[in-house]
Amino acid sequence: MNKKNIRILLEKVKNGKIDINKATSTLKDLPYKDLGYARVDNHRSIRNGFPEVIYCEDKSLDEIEGIINEMLKHDNNILATRAKRKVYDRIKTIAPETIYHQRSKIIFIKTHPIQETESKVLVVSGGTSDIAVAEEAVVTARALGSQVDTLYDVGVAGLHRLLDSLEKLDEAEVIIVVAGMEGALASVVGGLVDKPVIAVPTSVGYGANFEGLSALLTMINSCASGIGVVNIDNGFGAAHLASTIILQIEKART
Amino acid sequence: MNKKNIRILLEKVKNGKIDINKATSTLKDLPYKDLGYARVDNHRSIRNGFPEVIYCEDKSLDEIEGIINEMLKHDNNILATRAKRKVYDRIKTIAPETIYHQRSKIIFIKTHPIQETESKVLVVSGGTSDIAVAEEAVVTARALGSQVDTLYDVGVAGLHRLLDSLEKLDEAEVIIVVAGMEGALASVVGGLVDKPVIAVPTSVGYGANFEGLSALLTMINSCASGIGVVNIDNGFGAAHLASTIILQIEKART
Amino acid sequence: MNKKNIRILLEKVKNGKIDINKATSTLKDLPYKDLGYARVDNHRSIRNGFPEVIYCEDKSLDEIEGIINEMLKHDNNILATRAKRKVYDRIKTIAPETIYHQRSKIIFIKTHPIQETESKVLVVSGGTSDIAVAEEAVVTARALGSQVDTLYDVGVAGLHRLLDSLEKLDEAEVIIVVAGMEGALASVVGGLVDKPVIAVPTSVGYGANFEGLSALLTMINSCASGIGVVNIDNGFGAAHLASTIILQIEKART
Amino acid sequence: MNKKNIRILLEKVKNGKIDINKATSTLKDLPYKDLGYARVDNHRSIRNGFPEVIYCEDKSLDEIEGIINEMLKHDNNILATRAKRKVYDRIKTIAPETIYHQRSKIIFIKTHPIQETESKVLVVSGGTSDIAVAEEAVVTARALGSQVDTLYDVGVAGLHRLLDSLEKLDEAEVIIVVAGMEGALASVVGGLVDKPVIAVPTSVGYGANFEGLSALLTMINSCASGIGVVNIDNGFGAAHLASTIILQIEKART
Amino acid sequence: MNKKNIRILLEKVKNGKIDINKATSTLKDLPYKDLGYARVDNHRSIRNGFPEVIYCEDKSLDEIEGIINEMLKHDNNILATRAKRKVYDRIKTIAPETIYHQRSKIIFIKTHPIQETESKVLVVSGGTSDIAVAEEAVVTARALGSQVDTLYDVGVAGLHRLLDSLEKLDEAEVIIVVAGMEGALASVVGGLVDKPVIAVPTSVGYGANFEGLSALLTMINSCASGIGVVNIDNGFGAAHLASTIILQIEKART
Amino acid sequence: MNKKNIRILLEKVKNGKIDINKATSTLKDLPYKDLGYARVDNHRSIRNGFPEVIYCEDKSLDEIEGIINEMLKHDNNILATRAKRKVYDRIKTIAPETIYHQRSKIIFIKTHPIQETESKVLVVSGGTSDIAVAEEAVVTARALGSQVDTLYDVGVAGLHRLLDSLEKLDEAEVIIVVAGMEGALASVVGGLVDKPVIAVPTSVGYGANFEGLSALLTMINSCASGIGVVNIDNGFGAAHLASTIILQIEKART
Amino acid sequence: MNKKNIRILLEKVKNGKIDINKATSTLKDLPYKDLGYARVDNHRSIRNGFPEVIYCEDKSLDEIEGIINEMLKHDNNILATRAKRKVYDRIKTIAPETIYHQRSKIIFIKTHPIQETESKVLVVSGGTSDIAVAEEAVVTARALGSQVDTLYDVGVAGLHRLLDSLEKLDEAEVIIVVAGMEGALASVVGGLVDKPVIAVPTSVGYGANFEGLSALLTMINSCASGIGVVNIDNGFGAAHLASTIILQIEKART
Amino acid sequence: MNKKNIRILLEKVKNGKIDINKATSTLKDLPYKDLGYARVDNHRSIRNGFPEVIYCEDKSLDEIEGIINEMLKHDNNILATRAKRKVYDRIKTIAPETIYHQRSKIIFIKTHPIQETESKVLVVSGGTSDIAVAEEAVVTARALGSQVDTLYDVGVAGLHRLLDSLEKLDEAEVIIVVAGMEGALASVVGGLVDKPVIAVPTSVGYGANFEGLSALLTMINSCASGIGVVNIDNGFGAAHLASTIILQIEKART
């Protein structure tokens, strides 16, 4: 719906190449398909090569199936997040090539190959317990085309584990830090590099952790500059942000 | 302090090109100058061309002067944030070229010219009341070398104001969204572009705004993917994150 | 218990048309029936044609049945909210015409026809996951006599979906906006119209959403004027408020 | 920017009655004037007869003067909220007819007469300490054309004071309830009427009142249906919402 | 362990009527029995005729049985709160006279008769859903000897239901108000009487009720003086406080 | 407005002893005087001998003077809380007998003597810093007729100071505990006595005290039964509650 | 990775006693074993005789088994916290000597004997319901070599129970206080001794306890000096801190 | 008031060496002096050589002077915390040897020399802005006899500054970590040592720091074991806890 498109459409209307009802209808129908309970956006993925995405939480199996059925018509890759196993069981009946990443609860339907970027995203996690969220970021970033490396279980309570892996930090263009409990890892990584760091607080912890609030506040208040924070447990969002950054870098390469 | 440097040092030690005390001392003294109350980091700015930065809040005038005096020895540009006017009055006595951005309370001491990047940061703000924070982002991003454009007073309560400026959104590589009250602008911008969006909640508002908490939560929970959030009123942090992204893009250009 | 009624009663007492004990007893017994565990209010619905309403959460099956049995004596329509399926199973044994709206967990017992209003309520929802709450509003508003239209899955992350449906916004007298996550949709809709907007935050989301708190704060702090907010997930309350507005409009029509 | 307007414009483009650049420019320039630091919206007030509004908090005197100067060009009434006395002192130099409501900190510039509505808004307040907020609602509602009545100091700790004024509740089409401390007044009023109630929590109170949070939560959780809540101390917002309701009722009258 | 007892003991020690080790041991062993995991206090109940009390939450069946076994040795009445049915099933095997109040989850073992007080406690509840907590107060107050009356389902949304029962308010010496949702009932009752009101917020409600926090804040901030608040859902605590007041009144009667 | 009065009025109406307009007007005018900005309640104090009370916070000097002027017509004692010195300076010009308690910011105008009760309230405070709030309770309780004793600076960090004063605890009928910081004193006192304890959290403390929230939560969660909590710093409320208890005890004495 | 070690390594490199790759590799491989999903730290336990520790929450059975298998290679004692029974069932198949402390959910694998310290840790708990957390502290402290004594069910509501056990307080070098509800016990104990007190808030309680937040705030705000607080329910952390203190004391003994 | 003393007293009573009134009075008068508004505890300092301490916040100048006058009678050292300059100005008139530490707002009256401990406390701070709190800890610890070293401005955003000072960490027996913003320094230090770490969150920061709450939560949730947390900005408390630990170590040395 950007201005350039509007102008082109106006030109066509003026030149009589398109009639007004058609023009109005085009504007209306192009970007999505209205299923009643959902409006499937066929639009975004075409623009940048990203897959179409569906967030499964709080949706019924029928709704998810309906939305994916619509998506399958456009021959895009499809990513379904927060998908319970029963979602997978249903979807593989309509799309046999569906892959299920159990730990991160992501479904990926790869209908066409992905070209991996030259730039690299590094996903760093604090503890073994944070891996589910870290994997959500890894799977998402790969589905969005980014090259991904990982560095797990390097929490600040054993700093030498992180310091031994500085090369990995040096080699990535963007770093995603996934950490629960007090979330101090983001500040430490942010202090070691001068590149974009995306921090994902996790709900791992107990007591005054308050389901991730503690890690969220830590990261938002980080004394290290250059850190952007996403929602608690939102590995998907971090990977999406990382991939938009990578996209800009790749554009600059060409 | 990265591994490569350590290895080079080890080589030199082995070859007898450097003696052990010297090596240890090098490791120790290189990266900063200890002033007792502060350790000035001469290191970081050299690496990436960013200016040295000092956060003035809760520091005494004497401490700020001492730190800047030390910084001035290295011929770097210097940025001092959250600086009251009396800080400026003091600092210009030791650095006459000091510039004071009153609205954003930033001091900038430009000892050498900055090469502006080809990539662009766009700073978008919700209302006139958010401009102080927006300007902190603008001044910082420019001091860090980024080319900057602005788009002010385009809050969601008058959506047409934003929709009329889509070109500006299209032209930037990174977008910083500054918004108070309910902070919905970040989600709307995030839904219109597929590029990195950095959201800065401001403390503008009253009542259940709780000094910016409302806008912070809105932005962290945004239904639009690809948004990284920084602290309330932290225009500096947003600009720093934007500039590390720009840095990666510029590297790719070359 | 309004003043006019008191004055009429006083007149009757004075004229000896009613004796004092009777008068006192009338005041006491008229408005409700005391079941011990509940006082059924037969009063309100008669006044404005609204159905009698029972909130089922935290009530036992026996209590619910008892209350509805009492209500059935007055030949009013009955609405039971937050009703689990087992409530429906019990109630249909005493009122076979009972209809169960499973998604919104509402039971409706329609003992007499409803005259639909000329004015219209539009229920707008942000995402497919918010539909359960939106449907609670739809079913309630219809049971209260309002004409209802819907506009689903028009969240701000895909703004064009909303902008393509501006006509629906134009055609309604009152708009209910149901949105979870960051709840920005209320501000956007509020900025597009000059008519009453009722915002319902939902608990849809995760992490720093804190069970709907994020959306609630967003809506309460909206920079768009003319928005009234109800409790998290309170589709019923929004519809009730909408219907009292519609009632005033319909009165003015006549 | 609604669809009808777009269609008309398209027609004109097709018929050659308007050229494309002009059309694009029309869309762009019509709705507001860009002052750099602010975009004055000349649009909204024309549509519904409401005055133009400016929120003065966090804006400089120069900015406020600049915005009002722009507004004065359109011959609309102007309302400036949260205006300190020094704002008034400045503005009356450019608009001598300016009136300052000191208690509610509202400036009103009445450039043309207002036709009072037949429908009535009643503003009810809990205690004498809440009057500043109540007056903000009263002045705003009157400036927006609504007929207004008031009922002050009828807090629930002395219930008979409210019960003696039931007639006032009966005579209004919309009721605004302003209350601090625990805010219970909204529930009590909401239980006495079947008409729209708009609740304004105030920050009056101390201790666990937490600057109005207590009253806000009370009102949001009200067991009385049909209550819409606005932000703490937001008398303006309540009056705006009330006036959009009145507007719908008045439309129905004609 | 009050001073008078210490002085008596000192007298005995001085007069040689008791030897020092014995005196020390007396001080040590008198007030309770150490079971290892619990110290049963045989002391308190003797003093004022109150039953011995055990809070069952987070205790194992074995621990509860052990503690009650110890209590049974002293021939006091025993009250066990927050007792699941399986606790009752276990306890009735060792104390067949055990009575289980299912709704309020209280076990009462009445080993000797209770003399009912002349003074009266009135337990008022807002809605049917609050009855479980109200009943906890009723059963506890009766077990502590107080005469109890009840007034249920008189929430402020239907004020006439409360106003019709003012006599009950007049007849009691102490009033316990149990209310969830917004908890406004406490303020209304507190405004109608000049006697001690004890307010019990309940966790009944949803959304921004935050498990009773809303009602708690309402009651703590009540504009009606003379209200003391206990913990959310703490019917037991309210009844205990009421009974200590009744105890003082009864003492004064004699 | 209680039932007995209504019945008497009805009798008079029936017997023609009073005409209807008069009756209605009586009901309306009796209980208070409407000053426009305030409704002075002349009613309550007559009933129970308590003084009339005015809360000065957020009221203007003129309003306070107006209200007290009205109160002075009824020859009652008058208590004005949260009164700054300038309020006192104004009021003593209209009521020379006015006394100002500076520490607790209470004004007392004693127009007739108070009969001290036989029962006693004990006010206990944790630290010297809590005395301002404690004194608010002391002055209020005395103005309400209660006999008052005090026990200051007996915080739990030096438990022996409290244990040495057990006699004072034994001699009172009601105990008010005033404590800031963590507020543990209420639990300790509550565990030592079987009489009503009223707990007043104060805002004394810093850091995670959050303006008294910490002490409030401590007191609400007390493991000692029989504690009723009032708002933070609300010494007045505690004394009012204590005095209603004392009133019931005194009634029983006669 | 401390400086002394680095210097020794440098010496060896200089003297040719170790080649550079080896040195780099030593630094890299010594401190832990990378399992992919976890980095087992073999290092810490060797230094101070503490066992290796694994936190089982949010880890899969396979991961836990893998980590413990790696740990078993180093012949250290192993402590696994927050271990459900099924973890124990799995682990005992690979380490038959495994002991399971069911109440505190701790697994202990004792591969070599522990020398008990001369200094003593005393674990004090408020109520029977807090014992699970207290036992976590006891088992941990013993596994870390500390001599441990306990004092259970001495909550402040029955102060005499604590005052009768002052000797136990006198005999310990470090005291751990475990308490839920309002957590006042920490302040009372802290006021009775001049030795390090470690406070563990527990989530025992209900209502405004907010899962232990109340006890946490109480302890953090304690008016008694010399109290360090750990996370809610973190018996392990308290014991670990106590044991590091004991370690310093034991060092001083020798 | 420990048991041994009671037993000695009992012995004396038995042997007639002391009469009963005297014994009771001794128990009563020994431990403190009652000034009416304060009870000065002369007791504690004698026991362990610590100075007497007075917290000046919320106390009047007269009260502070009165308390210190009483303290001066016992020839102890005196520490007055949170003392504004005007407190110092007053106190030096009665105790000329008074020293004022302006940054940390501590007054120290050293009436007799302090023997410095062999064991050492290290105070580590994150940033220059945290020094005021750090100095409160330093001055307090020294006044309590501990040997103190400092390590300032070693925040995690420049990790090399901390890693270069590992020797200081190695040399201390107890470490106090003072840090604001996100407070991650405590976790990093806690991960580097196996000795007691006391964490002091500071209120330094802005926005979502919420006056130190962020740092407090970070420290309470630290993934590094062996950390005890004190209140926000409570340098005094941290030093007191550290000194009680040092006291135990010193005892073991002898």
JSON list of N, CA, C and O in Angstrom, two decimals, chain B residues 67-84:
[
{"chain": "B", "resi": 67, "resn": "ILE", "atom": "N", "xyz": [36.96, 13.38, 33.86]},
{"chain": "B", "resi": 67, "resn": "ILE", "atom": "CA", "xyz": [36.82, 12.33, 32.84]},
{"chain": "B", "resi": 67, "resn": "ILE", "atom": "C", "xyz": [37.01, 12.93, 31.44]},
{"chain": "B", "resi": 67, "resn": "ILE", "atom": "O", "xyz": [37.73, 12.37, 30.60]},
{"chain": "B", "resi": 68, "resn": "ILE", "atom": "N", "xyz": [36.39, 14.07, 31.20]},
{"chain": "B", "resi": 68, "resn": "ILE", "atom": "CA", "xyz": [36.50, 14.68, 29.86]},
{"chain": "B", "resi": 68, "resn": "ILE", "atom": "C", "xyz": [37.94, 15.15, 29.60]},
{"chain": "B", "resi": 68, "resn": "ILE", "atom": "O", "xyz": [38.47, 15.01, 28.49]},
{"chain": "B", "resi": 69, "resn": "ASN", "atom": "N", "xyz": [38.58, 15.67, 30.62]},
{"chain": "B", "resi": 69, "resn": "ASN", "atom": "CA", "xyz": [39.99, 16.04, 30.47]},
{"chain": "B", "resi": 69, "resn": "ASN", "atom": "C", "xyz": [40.83, 14.86, 29.99]},
{"chain": "B", "resi": 69, "resn": "ASN", "atom": "O", "xyz": [41.66, 14.98, 29.10]},
{"chain": "B", "resi": 70, "resn": "GLU", "atom": "N", "xyz": [40.58, 13.71, 30.60]},
{"chain": "B", "resi": 70, "resn": "GLU", "atom": "CA", "xyz": [41.31, 12.50, 30.20]},
{"chain": "B", "resi": 70, "resn": "GLU", "atom": "C", "xyz": [40.96, 12.13, 28.76]},
{"chain": "B", "resi": 70, "resn": "GLU", "atom": "O", "xyz": [41.83, 11.79, 27.96]},
{"chain": "B", "resi": 71, "resn": "MET", "atom": "N", "xyz": [39.67, 12.23, 28.43]},
{"chain": "B", "resi": 71, "resn": "MET", "atom": "CA", "xyz": [39.23, 11.88, 27.08]},
{"chain": "B", "resi": 71, "resn": "MET", "atom": "C", "xyz": [39.86, 12.80, 26.03]},
{"chain": "B", "resi": 71, "resn": "MET", "atom": "O", "xyz": [40.21, 12.36, 24.93]},
{"chain": "B", "resi": 72, "resn": "LEU", "atom": "N", "xyz": [39.98, 14.08, 26.38]},
{"chain": "B", "resi": 72, "resn": "LEU", "atom": "CA", "xyz": [40.50, 15.06, 25.42]},
{"chain": "B", "resi": 72, "resn": "LEU", "atom": "C", "xyz": [41.92, 14.73, 24.98]},
{"chain": "B", "resi": 72, "resn": "LEU", "atom": "O", "xyz": [42.37, 15.13, 23.91]},
{"chain": "B", "resi": 73, "resn": "LYS", "atom": "N", "xyz": [42.64, 13.98, 25.79]},
{"chain": "B", "resi": 73, "resn": "LYS", "atom": "CA", "xyz": [44.02, 13.60, 25.45]},
{"chain": "B", "resi": 73, "resn": "LYS", "atom": "C", "xyz": [44.10, 12.71, 24.23]},
{"chain": "B", "resi": 73, "resn": "LYS", "atom": "O", "xyz": [45.16, 12.56, 23.64]},
{"chain": "B", "resi": 74, "resn": "HIS", "atom": "N", "xyz": [42.99, 12.03, 23.91]},
{"chain": "B", "resi": 74, "resn": "HIS", "atom": "CA", "xyz": [43.07, 11.04, 22.84]},
{"chain": "B", "resi": 74, "resn": "HIS", "atom": "C", "xyz": [42.53, 11.55, 21.52]},
{"chain": "B", "resi": 74, "resn": "HIS", "atom": "O", "xyz": [42.37, 10.79, 20.58]},
{"chain": "B", "resi": 75, "resn": "ASP", "atom": "N", "xyz": [42.19, 12.82, 21.50]},
{"chain": "B", "resi": 75, "resn": "ASP", "atom": "CA", "xyz": [41.78, 13.41, 20.25]},
{"chain": "B", "resi": 75, "resn": "ASP", "atom": "C", "xyz": [40.59, 12.72, 19.61]},
{"chain": "B", "resi": 75, "resn": "ASP", "atom": "O", "xyz": [40.49, 12.61, 18.38]},
{"chain": "B", "resi": 76, "resn": "ASN", "atom": "N", "xyz": [39.69, 12.22, 20.44]},
{"chain": "B", "resi": 76, "resn": "ASN", "atom": "CA", "xyz": [38.44, 11.65, 19.94]},
{"chain": "B", "resi": 76, "resn": "ASN", "atom": "C", "xyz": [37.33, 12.68, 20.07]},
{"chain": "B", "resi": 76, "resn": "ASN", "atom": "O", "xyz": [37.44, 13.61, 20.86]},
{"chain": "B", "resi": 77, "resn": "ASN", "atom": "N", "xyz": [36.26, 12.48, 19.30]},
{"chain": "B", "resi": 77, "resn": "ASN", "atom": "CA", "xyz": [35.06, 13.24, 19.58]},
{"chain": "B", "resi": 77, "resn": "ASN", "atom": "C", "xyz": [34.48, 12.76, 20.90]},
{"chain": "B", "resi": 77, "resn": "ASN", "atom": "O", "xyz": [34.67, 11.59, 21.29]},
{"chain": "B", "resi": 78, "resn": "ILE", "atom": "N", "xyz": [33.76, 13.64, 21.59]},
{"chain": "B", "resi": 78, "resn": "ILE", "atom": "CA", "xyz": [33.23, 13.30, 22.91]},
{"chain": "B", "resi": 78, "resn": "ILE", "atom": "C", "xyz": [31.76, 13.68, 22.97]},
{"chain": "B", "resi": 78, "resn": "ILE", "atom": "O", "xyz": [31.37, 14.77, 22.57]},
{"chain": "B", "resi": 79, "resn": "LEU", "atom": "N", "xyz": [30.95, 12.76, 23.53]},
{"chain": "B", "resi": 79, "resn": "LEU", "atom": "CA", "xyz": [29.52, 12.98, 23.67]},
{"chain": "B", "resi": 79, "resn": "LEU", "atom": "C", "xyz": [29.19, 12.85, 25.16]},
{"chain": "B", "resi": 79, "resn": "LEU", "atom": "O", "xyz": [29.54, 11.86, 25.78]},
{"chain": "B", "resi": 80, "resn": "ALA", "atom": "N", "xyz": [28.55, 13.86, 25.72]},
{"chain": "B", "resi": 80, "resn": "ALA", "atom": "CA", "xyz": [28.15, 13.79, 27.12]},
{"chain": "B", "resi": 80, "resn": "ALA", "atom": "C", "xyz": [26.63, 13.90, 27.20]},
{"chain": "B", "resi": 80, "resn": "ALA", "atom": "O", "xyz": [26.06, 14.91, 26.80]},
{"chain": "B", "resi": 81, "resn": "THR", "atom": "N", "xyz": [25.97, 12.84, 27.71]},
{"chain": "B", "resi": 81, "resn": "THR", "atom": "CA", "xyz": [24.50, 12.82, 27.74]},
{"chain": "B", "resi": 81, "resn": "THR", "atom": "C", "xyz": [23.97, 13.19, 29.12]},
{"chain": "B", "resi": 81, "resn": "THR", "atom": "O", "xyz": [24.68, 13.14, 30.10]},
{"chain": "B", "resi": 82, "resn": "ARG", "atom": "N", "xyz": [22.68, 13.53, 29.16]},
{"chain": "B", "resi": 82, "resn": "ARG", "atom": "CA", "xyz": [21.99, 13.96, 30.39]},
{"chain": "B", "resi": 82, "resn": "ARG", "atom": "C", "xyz": [22.82, 15.04, 31.11]},
{"chain": "B", "resi": 82, "resn": "ARG", "atom": "O", "xyz": [23.04, 14.97, 32.32]},
{"chain": "B", "resi": 83, "resn": "ALA", "atom": "N", "xyz": [23.28, 16.00, 30.34]},
{"chain": "B", "resi": 83, "resn": "ALA", "atom": "CA", "xyz": [24.12, 17.06, 30.90]},
{"chain": "B", "resi": 83, "resn": "ALA", "atom": "C", "xyz": [23.28, 18.30, 31.16]},
{"chain": "B", "resi": 83, "resn": "ALA", "atom": "O", "xyz": [22.70, 18.87, 30.23]},
{"chain": "B", "resi": 84, "resn": "LYS", "atom": "N", "xyz": [23.23, 18.70, 32.42]},
{"chain": "B", "resi": 84, "resn": "LYS", "atom": "CA", "xyz": [22.54, 19.95, 32.73]},
{"chain": "B", "resi": 84, "resn": "LYS", "atom": "C", "xyz": [23.37, 21.12, 32.18]},
{"chain": "B", "resi": 84, "resn": "LYS", "atom": "O", "xyz": [24.56, 20.99, 31.89]}
]
